[in-house]
Amino acid sequence: MSRRKFLIAMGGIAIASTPGILLAGRSRLAVGVIGGGIMGASIALHLAQAGVDVTVFEKTAIASGATGKSFAWLNAFSDDSHYRDLRLQSLRAYHQLEAEMQLDITWGGSLLWKQQPEAAAALSERAQRLDRAGYRMSVLGPKEFSELAPNLAPGAFETAVYAGLDGHLDPVQVTNKFLDQARKYGARVLYPCEVTDLKFSGSRLTGVATTSGEYSLDRLVIAAGVDTPALAAKIDYVAPLKHAPGILAHSVPLRPLIRTVNEHLPVSFKQTSSGSIVGTDSYYAPEIPAHRDILQGRQDFPGMELRSLHGRRILDRIATMLPGARGVGLQRLTLGFRPLPEDGFPIVGYIPGFDDVYIAVTHSGVTLAAIMGEIIRREILTDITLDAFAPYRPQRFIGQVAHSQATDDKARLLSAVND
Ligand SMILES: Cc1cc2nc3c(=O)[nH]c(=O)nc-3n(C[C@H](O)[C@H](O)[C@H](O)COP(=O)(O)OP(=O)(O)OC[C@H]3O[C@@H](n4cnc5c(N)ncnc54)[C@H](O)[C@@H]3O)c2cc1C
């Protein structure tokens, strides 16, 4: 019997997935969550709602990692049926959370279009396949396109596809809402507060050491984005991530022009509910020393001049398809680092050999946060391993040797494609 099952049996606890769960005969289950990004925030919310004593440790500020630099397109684009289904479940979970918490999500769908006949045929074939599999998609002619998005000027296209279930959100706002709600259920959100070490008695977790002292915990969830491998390495687990940087230009606010997420590769763009046009324009970074450095490791964007050069170019390119945005001012350019597991799928579950240290790291974490928070809560509280995560367990990387993060292929450097 695992230690968790033993605790539950000894305490005579009725564990269910309803709010108000307590560890009988002792204080509430104390769970620490490392990371104040959208994933940590969703996990904290779901656990706190269920009556768990939650502490979130964030080393910098809320949503200061990948979350604050995310394109935040909610979609289910995947040819892997299990993964696509998880993503579709998350879109549904967002509808539920939105109703409960007034999240600001734009459910405008997404538009993808292609000019080249070969690429257009591939897009059309993929859309029909995904549609048959339950991810609703329609192929549009020019008239339907302009009815749906009258302010877009797509130019002549061979195929256009509309994914009507998709949406987009402001990841910083949603992360803050999740944490505000978690606080209402009693969660503590500590920042700046960096977890510097994990504490054990044998293989049993006792707590964490942080820059603001030590905390006793029953369980720990590591949701630290690209810093997850460094934390997991403290217990000799290798969480292999690719190095996958991406930039996004944010314009100053404009009047409402579009609700769809728009992808005409290599350009992707959307308009936030506050009016800002957000997007990117290219797969490839020119071969200059500054880009080589970014390809090799995490760093801030080198220099204001380069920042505004990229931002201007991206916004001008977007404006060729969105004439209403012509000449719009650049508000900021962000450079973010995707927590992208080596095989492209989430790493989620208890770390092998540790009954009380759980890991949750994934790309498309904005899309997935809603459902992952819910399933993680159920796994932590019931000790049942759920099929929803079966292909994504940390065990699949056992035997990997630690190595410096490989850089993802160049095609992702400046793109938000299929995020
Ligand atoms: C350019 C770009 C575009 C993207 N586009 C999309 C998209 O369109 N759709 C989508 O679904 N996903 C997208 N993603 C991916 C998505 O943003 C991420 O998967 C998601 O934000 C991950 O959230 P997270 O909470 O796991 O990680 P993060 O947001 O990185 O949060 C981790 C937090 O942990 C904190 N931390 C780290 N170490 C410690 C420590 N020792 N102690 C305390 N705190 C610590 C960090 O400070 C950080 O705030 C994109 C990402 C990028 C960069």
Tab-separated table of C-alpha atoms and ligand atoms in Angstrom:
chain	number	residue	atom	x	y	z
A	1	MET	CA	0.000	0.000	0.000
A	2	SER	CA	1.408	3.399	-0.895
A	3	ARG	CA	1.986	5.918	1.869
A	4	ARG	CA	-0.892	8.010	0.575
A	5	LYS	CA	-3.317	5.084	0.611
A	6	PHE	CA	-2.054	4.232	4.113
A	7	LEU	CA	-2.671	7.765	5.368
A	8	ILE	CA	-6.157	7.740	3.930
A	9	ALA	CA	-6.961	4.334	5.423
A	10	MET	CA	-5.572	5.295	8.845
A	11	GLY	CA	-7.483	8.526	8.925
A	12	GLY	CA	-10.737	6.950	7.845
A	13	ILE	CA	-11.103	9.824	5.440
A	14	ALA	CA	-13.844	10.024	2.885
A	15	ILE	CA	-11.960	11.405	-0.070
A	16	ALA	CA	-14.195	12.581	-2.858
A	17	SER	CA	-13.889	15.196	-5.505
A	18	THR	CA	-16.201	17.565	-3.697
A	19	PRO	CA	-15.168	20.730	-1.865
A	20	GLY	CA	-14.327	20.597	1.816
A	21	ILE	CA	-12.108	17.533	1.936
A	22	LEU	CA	-10.111	17.245	5.145
A	23	LEU	CA	-7.570	14.830	6.437
A	24	ALA	CA	-9.512	13.421	9.403
A	25	GLY	CA	-7.833	13.491	12.786
A	26	ARG	CA	-5.111	15.872	11.672
A	27	SER	CA	-4.744	19.217	10.081
A	28	ARG	CA	-5.773	19.672	6.476
A	29	LEU	CA	-3.601	18.178	3.757
A	30	ALA	CA	-0.851	20.733	3.135
A	31	VAL	CA	0.146	21.021	-0.513
A	32	GLY	CA	2.821	23.367	-1.832
A	33	VAL	CA	2.695	24.494	-5.452
A	34	ILE	CA	5.915	25.830	-6.954
A	35	GLY	CA	5.100	28.357	-9.674
A	36	GLY	CA	2.724	31.280	-9.991
A	37	GLY	CA	2.095	30.787	-13.714
A	38	ILE	CA	-1.258	29.734	-15.151
A	39	MET	CA	-0.602	26.053	-14.418
A	40	GLY	CA	0.351	26.558	-10.764
A	41	ALA	CA	-2.570	28.966	-10.376
A	42	SER	CA	-5.113	26.502	-11.771
A	43	ILE	CA	-3.753	23.678	-9.609
A	44	ALA	CA	-3.856	25.933	-6.531
A	45	LEU	CA	-7.412	26.997	-7.308
A	46	HIS	CA	-8.709	23.455	-7.759
A	47	LEU	CA	-6.969	22.145	-4.642
A	48	ALA	CA	-7.988	25.088	-2.459
A	49	GLN	CA	-11.589	24.761	-3.661
A	50	ALA	CA	-11.501	21.145	-2.465
A	51	GLY	CA	-10.485	22.168	1.039
A	52	VAL	CA	-6.737	21.595	0.763
A	53	ASP	CA	-4.325	23.848	2.671
A	54	VAL	CA	-2.472	25.337	-0.323
A	55	THR	CA	0.676	27.446	-0.439
A	56	VAL	CA	1.900	28.809	-3.776
A	57	PHE	CA	5.601	29.725	-3.979
A	58	GLU	CA	6.510	32.118	-6.797
A	59	LYS	CA	10.097	33.255	-7.115
A	60	THR	CA	9.441	36.485	-9.012
A	61	ALA	CA	5.919	37.732	-9.687
A	62	ILE	CA	2.599	36.225	-10.759
A	63	ALA	CA	2.604	35.184	-14.444
A	64	SER	CA	6.179	36.366	-14.897
A	65	GLY	CA	7.303	33.197	-16.732
A	66	ALA	CA	5.998	31.756	-20.016
A	67	THR	CA	2.437	32.642	-19.032
A	68	GLY	CA	2.976	36.397	-19.256
A	69	LYS	CA	4.635	36.007	-22.678
A	70	SER	CA	2.143	33.601	-24.163
A	71	PHE	CA	0.025	33.993	-27.279
A	72	ALA	CA	-2.701	32.279	-25.228
A	73	TRP	CA	-4.649	30.701	-28.068
A	74	LEU	CA	-7.026	28.071	-26.717
A	75	ASN	CA	-7.158	25.308	-29.282
A	76	ALA	CA	-7.157	21.559	-29.794
A	77	PHE	CA	-4.934	21.323	-32.876
A	78	SER	CA	-3.266	17.957	-32.579
A	79	ASP	CA	-3.196	14.863	-34.721
A	80	ASP	CA	-2.803	12.734	-31.593
A	81	SER	CA	-6.326	11.721	-30.587
A	82	HIS	CA	-5.659	11.336	-26.856
A	83	TYR	CA	-3.913	14.695	-26.638
A	84	ARG	CA	-6.555	16.390	-28.784
A	85	ASP	CA	-9.236	15.027	-26.515
A	86	LEU	CA	-7.459	16.383	-23.419
A	87	ARG	CA	-7.286	19.788	-25.096
A	88	LEU	CA	-10.972	19.649	-26.041
A	89	GLN	CA	-11.826	18.753	-22.449
A	90	SER	CA	-9.880	21.808	-21.365
A	91	LEU	CA	-11.859	24.083	-23.676
A	92	ARG	CA	-15.012	22.749	-22.015
A	93	ALA	CA	-13.481	23.216	-18.559
A	94	TYR	CA	-12.755	26.855	-19.437
A	95	HIS	CA	-16.424	27.400	-20.281
A	96	GLN	CA	-17.289	26.052	-16.848
A	97	LEU	CA	-14.716	28.232	-15.056
A	98	GLU	CA	-15.771	31.239	-17.098
A	99	ALA	CA	-19.345	30.821	-15.900
A	100	GLU	CA	-18.206	30.505	-12.291
A	101	MET	CA	-15.592	33.245	-12.264
A	102	GLN	CA	-16.349	35.735	-15.069
A	103	LEU	CA	-13.097	35.049	-16.908
A	104	ASP	CA	-12.445	37.264	-19.865
A	105	ILE	CA	-12.245	34.737	-22.705
A	106	THR	CA	-12.900	35.619	-26.335
A	107	TRP	CA	-14.612	32.632	-27.916
A	108	GLY	CA	-14.205	33.875	-31.473
A	109	GLY	CA	-12.800	30.693	-33.041
A	110	SER	CA	-9.712	30.676	-35.217
A	111	LEU	CA	-9.117	31.245	-38.906
A	112	LEU	CA	-6.301	29.616	-40.844
A	113	TRP	CA	-5.718	30.185	-44.528
A	114	LYS	CA	-3.255	29.139	-47.233
A	115	GLN	CA	-2.431	30.271	-50.738
A	116	GLN	CA	-0.045	27.602	-51.991
A	117	PRO	CA	-2.080	24.747	-53.551
A	118	GLU	CA	-0.134	21.968	-51.842
A	119	ALA	CA	-0.267	23.561	-48.386
A	120	ALA	CA	-3.921	24.482	-48.951
A	121	ALA	CA	-4.833	20.898	-49.840
A	122	ALA	CA	-3.031	19.642	-46.724
A	123	LEU	CA	-4.884	22.168	-44.536
A	124	SER	CA	-8.229	21.231	-46.034
A	125	GLU	CA	-7.557	17.508	-45.597
A	126	ARG	CA	-6.447	18.025	-41.988
A	127	ALA	CA	-9.476	20.154	-41.178
A	128	GLN	CA	-11.848	17.515	-42.511
A	129	ARG	CA	-10.054	14.790	-40.573
A	130	LEU	CA	-10.140	16.794	-37.320
A	131	ASP	CA	-13.780	17.676	-37.881
A	132	ARG	CA	-14.678	13.992	-38.300
A	133	ALA	CA	-12.815	13.343	-35.036
A	134	GLY	CA	-15.028	15.825	-33.167
A	135	TYR	CA	-12.930	19.015	-33.296
A	136	ARG	CA	-15.462	21.142	-35.181
A	137	MET	CA	-14.019	22.763	-38.248
A	138	SER	CA	-15.379	24.190	-41.462
A	139	VAL	CA	-13.810	25.091	-44.782
A	140	LEU	CA	-14.773	28.630	-45.842
A	141	GLY	CA	-15.136	30.354	-49.196
A	142	PRO	CA	-14.251	34.073	-49.626
A	143	LYS	CA	-17.830	35.227	-48.920
A	144	GLU	CA	-18.137	33.264	-45.673
A	145	PHE	CA	-14.668	34.447	-44.675
A	146	SER	CA	-15.539	38.111	-45.053
A	147	GLU	CA	-18.864	37.648	-43.257
A	148	LEU	CA	-17.032	36.087	-40.335
A	149	ALA	CA	-14.136	38.557	-40.204
A	150	PRO	CA	-15.093	41.687	-42.195
A	151	ASN	CA	-12.033	43.639	-41.051
A	152	LEU	CA	-9.551	41.074	-42.315
A	153	ALA	CA	-7.997	41.340	-45.770
A	154	PRO	CA	-6.698	37.820	-46.347
A	155	GLY	CA	-5.818	38.294	-50.024
A	156	ALA	CA	-6.488	35.524	-52.508
A	157	PHE	CA	-6.486	32.151	-50.779
A	158	GLU	CA	-6.870	28.591	-51.892
A	159	THR	CA	-8.217	27.217	-48.590
A	160	ALA	CA	-9.502	28.844	-45.414
A	161	VAL	CA	-10.525	26.905	-42.353
A	162	TYR	CA	-12.510	28.021	-39.311
A	163	ALA	CA	-12.108	26.247	-35.974
A	164	GLY	CA	-15.189	27.472	-34.168
A	165	LEU	CA	-14.449	25.996	-30.737
A	166	ASP	CA	-11.236	27.960	-30.263
A	167	GLY	CA	-10.751	31.041	-28.178
A	168	HIS	CA	-8.108	33.251	-26.642
A	169	LEU	CA	-7.606	34.959	-23.324
A	170	ASP	CA	-5.412	37.334	-21.391
A	171	PRO	CA	-3.156	34.873	-19.547
A	172	VAL	CA	-2.052	37.367	-16.902
A	173	GLN	CA	-5.620	38.326	-16.045
A	174	VAL	CA	-6.782	34.705	-15.902
A	175	THR	CA	-3.811	33.626	-13.742
A	176	ASN	CA	-4.548	36.445	-11.306
A	177	LYS	CA	-8.231	35.507	-11.224
A	178	PHE	CA	-7.387	31.880	-10.478
A	179	LEU	CA	-5.126	32.958	-7.623
A	180	ASP	CA	-7.591	35.524	-6.259
A	181	GLN	CA	-10.205	32.800	-6.151
A	182	ALA	CA	-7.744	30.337	-4.570
A	183	ARG	CA	-7.047	32.927	-1.845
A	184	LYS	CA	-10.776	33.124	-1.152
A	185	TYR	CA	-10.618	29.408	-0.354
A	186	GLY	CA	-7.712	30.055	2.000
A	187	ALA	CA	-4.654	29.569	-0.227
A	188	ARG	CA	-1.503	31.549	0.541
A	189	VAL	CA	0.302	32.985	-2.471
A	190	LEU	CA	3.875	33.936	-1.605
A	191	TYR	CA	6.088	36.050	-3.850
A	192	PRO	CA	8.835	36.811	-4.295
A	193	CYS	CA	9.606	33.498	-2.635
A	194	GLU	CA	11.907	31.059	-4.370
A	195	VAL	CA	11.978	27.397	-3.448
A	196	THR	CA	15.656	26.613	-3.027
A	197	ASP	CA	15.491	23.048	-1.759
A	198	LEU	CA	13.179	20.100	-1.149
A	199	LYS	CA	13.259	18.523	2.317
A	200	PHE	CA	12.852	14.812	2.967
A	201	SER	CA	12.899	12.274	5.726
A	202	GLY	CA	14.037	9.219	3.780
A	203	SER	CA	11.983	9.356	0.600
A	204	ARG	CA	9.132	11.109	2.378
A	205	LEU	CA	8.697	14.813	1.697
A	206	THR	CA	8.660	16.991	4.796
A	207	GLY	CA	8.654	20.416	3.172
A	208	VAL	CA	10.627	22.982	1.225
A	209	ALA	CA	13.314	25.542	1.955
A	210	THR	CA	12.644	28.937	0.431
A	211	THR	CA	14.134	32.402	0.384
A	212	SER	CA	11.603	33.242	3.123
A	213	GLY	CA	12.216	30.260	5.356
A	214	GLU	CA	11.126	26.640	5.580
A	215	TYR	CA	7.589	25.307	5.105
A	216	SER	CA	6.226	21.901	6.178
A	217	LEU	CA	4.214	20.148	3.497
A	218	ASP	CA	2.489	16.833	2.879
A	219	ARG	CA	2.731	17.085	-0.913
A	220	LEU	CA	4.481	19.254	-3.427
A	221	VAL	CA	3.523	20.092	-6.999
A	222	ILE	CA	6.319	21.404	-9.193
A	223	ALA	CA	4.736	23.641	-11.849
A	224	ALA	CA	7.753	25.829	-12.443
A	225	GLY	CA	7.726	26.000	-16.249
A	226	VAL	CA	11.222	26.027	-17.730
A	227	ASP	CA	12.706	25.890	-14.205
A	228	THR	CA	11.053	22.534	-13.544
A	229	PRO	CA	14.083	20.473	-14.664
A	230	ALA	CA	16.355	22.233	-12.154
A	231	LEU	CA	13.927	21.518	-9.293
A	232	ALA	CA	13.305	17.914	-10.385
A	233	ALA	CA	17.059	17.362	-10.634
A	234	LYS	CA	17.238	17.857	-6.862
A	235	ILE	CA	15.652	14.409	-6.590
A	236	ASP	CA	17.543	13.077	-9.602
A	237	TYR	CA	14.626	13.160	-11.998
A	238	VAL	CA	15.404	14.297	-15.515
A	239	ALA	CA	12.557	16.309	-17.042
A	240	PRO	CA	13.796	16.868	-20.573
A	241	LEU	CA	12.653	20.149	-22.123
A	242	LYS	CA	13.574	21.725	-25.421
A	243	HIS	CA	14.753	25.286	-25.507
A	244	ALA	CA	11.957	27.045	-27.389
A	245	PRO	CA	11.971	30.847	-27.334
A	246	GLY	CA	9.267	32.970	-28.949
A	247	ILE	CA	8.597	36.687	-29.378
A	248	LEU	CA	5.303	38.546	-29.527
A	249	ALA	CA	4.554	42.154	-30.468
A	250	HIS	CA	1.781	43.882	-28.507
A	251	SER	CA	0.268	47.038	-29.984
A	252	VAL	CA	-1.329	49.918	-28.173
A	253	PRO	CA	-5.126	49.373	-27.916
A	254	LEU	CA	-7.322	49.821	-30.992
A	255	ARG	CA	-11.085	49.765	-31.455
A	256	PRO	CA	-12.451	46.203	-31.729
A	257	LEU	CA	-11.515	44.766	-35.138
A	258	ILE	CA	-11.322	40.973	-34.812
A	259	ARG	CA	-12.459	38.232	-32.480
A	260	THR	CA	-10.791	35.301	-34.243
A	261	VAL	CA	-7.244	34.032	-33.710
A	262	ASN	CA	-5.713	34.323	-37.159
A	263	GLU	CA	-3.008	32.225	-38.713
A	264	HIS	CA	-1.571	32.822	-42.158
A	265	LEU	CA	1.818	31.295	-41.641
A	266	PRO	CA	4.256	32.526	-40.692
A	267	VAL	CA	2.023	35.271	-39.279
A	268	SER	CA	-0.295	34.674	-36.291
A	269	PHE	CA	-2.291	37.395	-34.572
A	270	LYS	CA	-5.299	38.199	-32.416
A	271	GLN	CA	-6.841	41.211	-30.683
A	272	THR	CA	-7.144	41.094	-26.919
A	273	SER	CA	-10.320	42.187	-25.171
A	274	SER	CA	-8.510	45.384	-24.178
A	275	GLY	CA	-7.900	46.173	-27.866
A	276	SER	CA	-4.205	45.328	-28.253
A	277	ILE	CA	-3.128	43.481	-31.409
A	278	VAL	CA	-0.801	40.643	-30.406
A	279	GLY	CA	1.152	38.514	-32.830
A	280	THR	CA	4.270	37.292	-34.480
A	281	ASP	CA	5.429	37.029	-38.037
A	282	SER	CA	8.182	34.596	-38.701
A	283	TYR	CA	9.697	31.178	-38.038
A	284	TYR	CA	13.216	32.236	-38.681
A	285	ALA	CA	15.513	34.624	-36.901
A	286	PRO	CA	18.150	36.241	-39.058
A	287	GLU	CA	21.595	34.815	-38.364
A	288	ILE	CA	22.933	37.540	-36.115
A	289	PRO	CA	24.890	37.016	-32.881
A	290	ALA	CA	22.011	38.214	-30.680
A	291	HIS	CA	19.696	35.537	-32.047
A	292	ARG	CA	22.323	32.833	-31.705
A	293	ASP	CA	22.571	33.689	-28.000
A	294	ILE	CA	18.802	33.449	-27.550
A	295	LEU	CA	18.866	30.106	-29.345
A	296	GLN	CA	21.436	28.845	-26.892
A	297	GLY	CA	19.973	29.878	-23.576
A	298	ARG	CA	17.468	31.942	-21.695
A	299	GLN	CA	18.125	35.641	-21.613
A	300	ASP	CA	16.305	38.931	-21.850
A	301	PHE	CA	15.792	40.512	-25.245
A	302	PRO	CA	19.004	42.251	-26.230
A	303	GLY	CA	18.451	45.994	-26.458
A	304	MET	CA	15.565	48.388	-26.933
A	305	GLU	CA	16.495	49.150	-30.524
A	306	LEU	CA	16.230	45.528	-31.656
A	307	ARG	CA	13.048	45.183	-29.637
A	308	SER	CA	11.290	48.015	-31.439
A	309	LEU	CA	12.669	46.912	-34.810
A	310	HIS	CA	11.091	43.472	-34.408
A	311	GLY	CA	7.899	44.911	-32.971
A	312	ARG	CA	7.468	47.413	-35.802
A	313	ARG	CA	8.121	44.786	-38.461
A	314	ILE	CA	5.621	42.347	-36.935
A	315	LEU	CA	2.858	44.941	-36.571
A	316	ASP	CA	3.413	46.218	-40.129
A	317	ARG	CA	3.165	42.675	-41.438
A	318	ILE	CA	-0.035	42.029	-39.489
A	319	ALA	CA	-1.478	45.281	-40.862
A	320	THR	CA	-1.208	43.920	-44.417
A	321	MET	CA	-3.979	41.514	-43.359
A	322	LEU	CA	-5.678	43.812	-40.882
A	323	PRO	CA	-5.801	47.243	-42.542
A	324	GLY	CA	-7.464	48.809	-39.496
A	325	ALA	CA	-4.190	48.275	-37.623
A	326	ARG	CA	-2.055	50.213	-40.140
A	327	GLY	CA	0.513	52.362	-38.333
A	328	VAL	CA	-0.595	51.227	-34.857
A	329	GLY	CA	1.973	51.926	-32.140
A	330	LEU	CA	4.032	49.207	-30.494
A	331	GLN	CA	3.355	48.876	-26.777
A	332	ARG	CA	5.886	46.134	-26.011
A	333	LEU	CA	7.720	43.139	-27.392
A	334	THR	CA	7.983	40.049	-25.223
A	335	LEU	CA	10.476	37.211	-25.410
A	336	GLY	CA	9.247	34.065	-23.685
A	337	PHE	CA	10.511	30.515	-23.250
A	338	ARG	CA	8.073	27.690	-23.774
A	339	PRO	CA	8.181	24.828	-21.268
A	340	LEU	CA	8.256	22.314	-24.114
A	341	PRO	CA	8.843	18.671	-23.122
A	342	GLU	CA	11.164	16.853	-25.487
A	343	ASP	CA	8.408	14.752	-27.072
A	344	GLY	CA	5.921	17.625	-27.201
A	345	PHE	CA	3.523	16.184	-24.596
A	346	PRO	CA	2.909	17.123	-20.950
A	347	ILE	CA	4.959	15.589	-18.138
A	348	VAL	CA	2.468	15.110	-15.330
A	349	GLY	CA	2.215	12.849	-12.280
A	350	TYR	CA	4.206	11.730	-9.240
A	351	ILE	CA	7.923	11.578	-9.772
A	352	PRO	CA	8.987	7.916	-9.749
A	353	GLY	CA	10.210	6.902	-6.300
A	354	PHE	CA	8.427	9.796	-4.591
A	355	ASP	CA	4.881	9.397	-3.370
A	356	ASP	CA	4.429	13.047	-2.596
A	357	VAL	CA	6.266	15.057	-5.249
A	358	TYR	CA	4.121	15.710	-8.304
A	359	ILE	CA	5.286	17.386	-11.504
A	360	ALA	CA	3.226	19.343	-14.049
A	361	VAL	CA	5.056	20.850	-16.987
A	362	THR	CA	3.741	21.300	-20.486
A	363	HIS	CA	3.672	23.384	-23.573
A	364	SER	CA	0.214	24.709	-24.529
A	365	GLY	CA	-0.141	25.193	-20.805
A	366	VAL	CA	-2.615	28.022	-21.278
A	367	THR	CA	-4.941	25.757	-23.248
A	368	LEU	CA	-4.425	22.890	-20.814
A	369	ALA	CA	-4.418	24.654	-17.430
A	370	ALA	CA	-8.169	24.373	-16.855
A	371	ILE	CA	-8.411	20.608	-17.272
A	372	MET	CA	-5.003	19.821	-15.809
A	373	GLY	CA	-5.828	21.685	-12.588
A	374	GLU	CA	-9.007	19.653	-12.278
A	375	ILE	CA	-7.431	16.263	-12.982
A	376	ILE	CA	-4.413	16.956	-10.776
A	377	ARG	CA	-6.751	17.791	-7.904
A	378	ARG	CA	-8.522	14.462	-8.388
A	379	GLU	CA	-5.273	12.500	-8.569
A	380	ILE	CA	-3.837	14.154	-5.468
A	381	LEU	CA	-6.983	13.737	-3.404
A	382	THR	CA	-8.067	10.265	-4.442
A	383	ASP	CA	-4.769	8.486	-5.070
A	384	ILE	CA	-6.295	7.174	-8.259
A	385	THR	CA	-4.202	7.513	-11.371
A	386	LEU	CA	-6.487	8.666	-14.138
A	387	ASP	CA	-6.364	7.549	-17.752
A	388	ALA	CA	-6.527	11.147	-18.907
A	389	PHE	CA	-2.806	11.448	-18.096
A	390	ALA	CA	-1.736	7.883	-18.917
A	391	PRO	CA	0.486	8.771	-21.903
A	392	TYR	CA	2.102	11.712	-20.115
A	393	ARG	CA	3.648	10.155	-17.022
A	394	PRO	CA	7.122	11.154	-15.832
A	395	GLN	CA	8.113	7.449	-15.979
A	396	ARG	CA	8.540	7.638	-19.740
A	397	PHE	CA	11.765	9.589	-19.344
A	398	ILE	CA	13.330	7.336	-16.736
A	399	GLY	CA	16.802	6.363	-17.872
A	400	GLN	CA	17.374	9.709	-19.577
A	401	VAL	CA	20.708	11.278	-18.827
A	402	ALA	CA	20.673	14.951	-17.844
A	403	HIS	CA	21.818	17.150	-20.684
A	404	SER	CA	21.651	20.802	-21.466
A	405	GLN	CA	18.303	21.632	-23.028
A	406	ALA	CA	18.317	20.956	-26.742
A	407	THR	CA	17.140	23.842	-28.863
A	408	ASP	CA	13.900	23.174	-30.652
A	409	ASP	CA	14.064	23.368	-34.404
A	410	LYS	CA	14.342	26.881	-35.742
A	411	ALA	CA	10.779	26.755	-36.958
A	412	ARG	CA	9.569	27.654	-33.496
A	413	LEU	CA	11.939	30.470	-32.713
A	414	LEU	CA	9.681	33.334	-33.540
A	415	SER	CA	6.402	31.591	-33.975
A	416	ALA	CA	3.306	30.919	-31.964
A	417	VAL	CA	2.202	28.332	-34.504
A	418	ASN	CA	-0.209	25.669	-33.300
A	419	ASP	CA	0.387	26.731	-29.739
B	1	LIG	C1	5.770	32.835	-27.259
B	1	LIG	C2	4.861	31.829	-26.606
B	1	LIG	C3	3.623	31.561	-27.183
B	1	LIG	C4	2.779	30.618	-26.584
B	1	LIG	N1	1.547	30.421	-27.127
B	1	LIG	C5	0.689	29.585	-26.519
B	1	LIG	C6	-0.644	29.468	-27.016
B	1	LIG	O1	-1.033	30.139	-27.972
B	1	LIG	N2	-1.489	28.613	-26.379
B	1	LIG	C7	-1.083	27.861	-25.303
B	1	LIG	O2	-1.890	27.101	-24.777
B	1	LIG	N3	0.174	27.945	-24.821
B	1	LIG	C8	1.059	28.803	-25.389
B	1	LIG	N4	2.317	28.934	-24.915
B	1	LIG	C9	2.747	28.041	-23.822
B	1	LIG	C10	2.183	28.486	-22.497
B	1	LIG	O3	2.357	29.861	-22.350
B	1	LIG	C11	2.890	27.740	-21.367
B	1	LIG	O4	2.768	26.350	-21.581
B	1	LIG	C12	2.282	28.079	-20.020
B	1	LIG	O5	2.272	29.474	-19.823
B	1	LIG	C13	3.065	27.403	-18.917
B	1	LIG	O6	2.560	27.840	-17.682
B	1	LIG	P1	3.283	27.389	-16.359
B	1	LIG	O7	2.513	27.957	-15.243
B	1	LIG	O8	3.498	25.925	-16.400
B	1	LIG	O9	4.752	28.019	-16.465
B	1	LIG	P2	5.212	29.527	-16.233
B	1	LIG	O10	4.222	30.505	-16.686
B	1	LIG	O11	6.587	29.643	-16.808
B	1	LIG	O12	5.273	29.644	-14.649
B	1	LIG	C14	6.265	29.023	-13.883
B	1	LIG	C15	6.544	29.934	-12.709
B	1	LIG	O13	7.390	29.238	-11.799
B	1	LIG	C16	8.208	30.200	-11.160
B	1	LIG	N5	9.348	29.488	-10.578
B	1	LIG	C17	10.328	28.844	-11.232
B	1	LIG	N6	11.198	28.293	-10.353
B	1	LIG	C18	10.757	28.606	-9.116
B	1	LIG	C19	11.233	28.332	-7.816
B	1	LIG	N7	12.348	27.642	-7.589
B	1	LIG	N8	10.523	28.816	-6.758
B	1	LIG	C20	9.382	29.527	-6.941
B	1	LIG	N9	8.907	29.831	-8.182
B	1	LIG	C21	9.567	29.359	-9.257
B	1	LIG	C22	8.583	31.139	-12.305
B	1	LIG	O14	9.001	32.398	-11.836
B	1	LIG	C23	7.289	31.194	-13.101
B	1	LIG	O15	6.493	32.324	-12.750
B	1	LIG	C24	3.191	29.909	-25.432
B	1	LIG	C25	4.412	30.203	-24.836
B	1	LIG	C26	5.243	31.166	-25.415
B	1	LIG	C27	6.534	31.510	-24.726
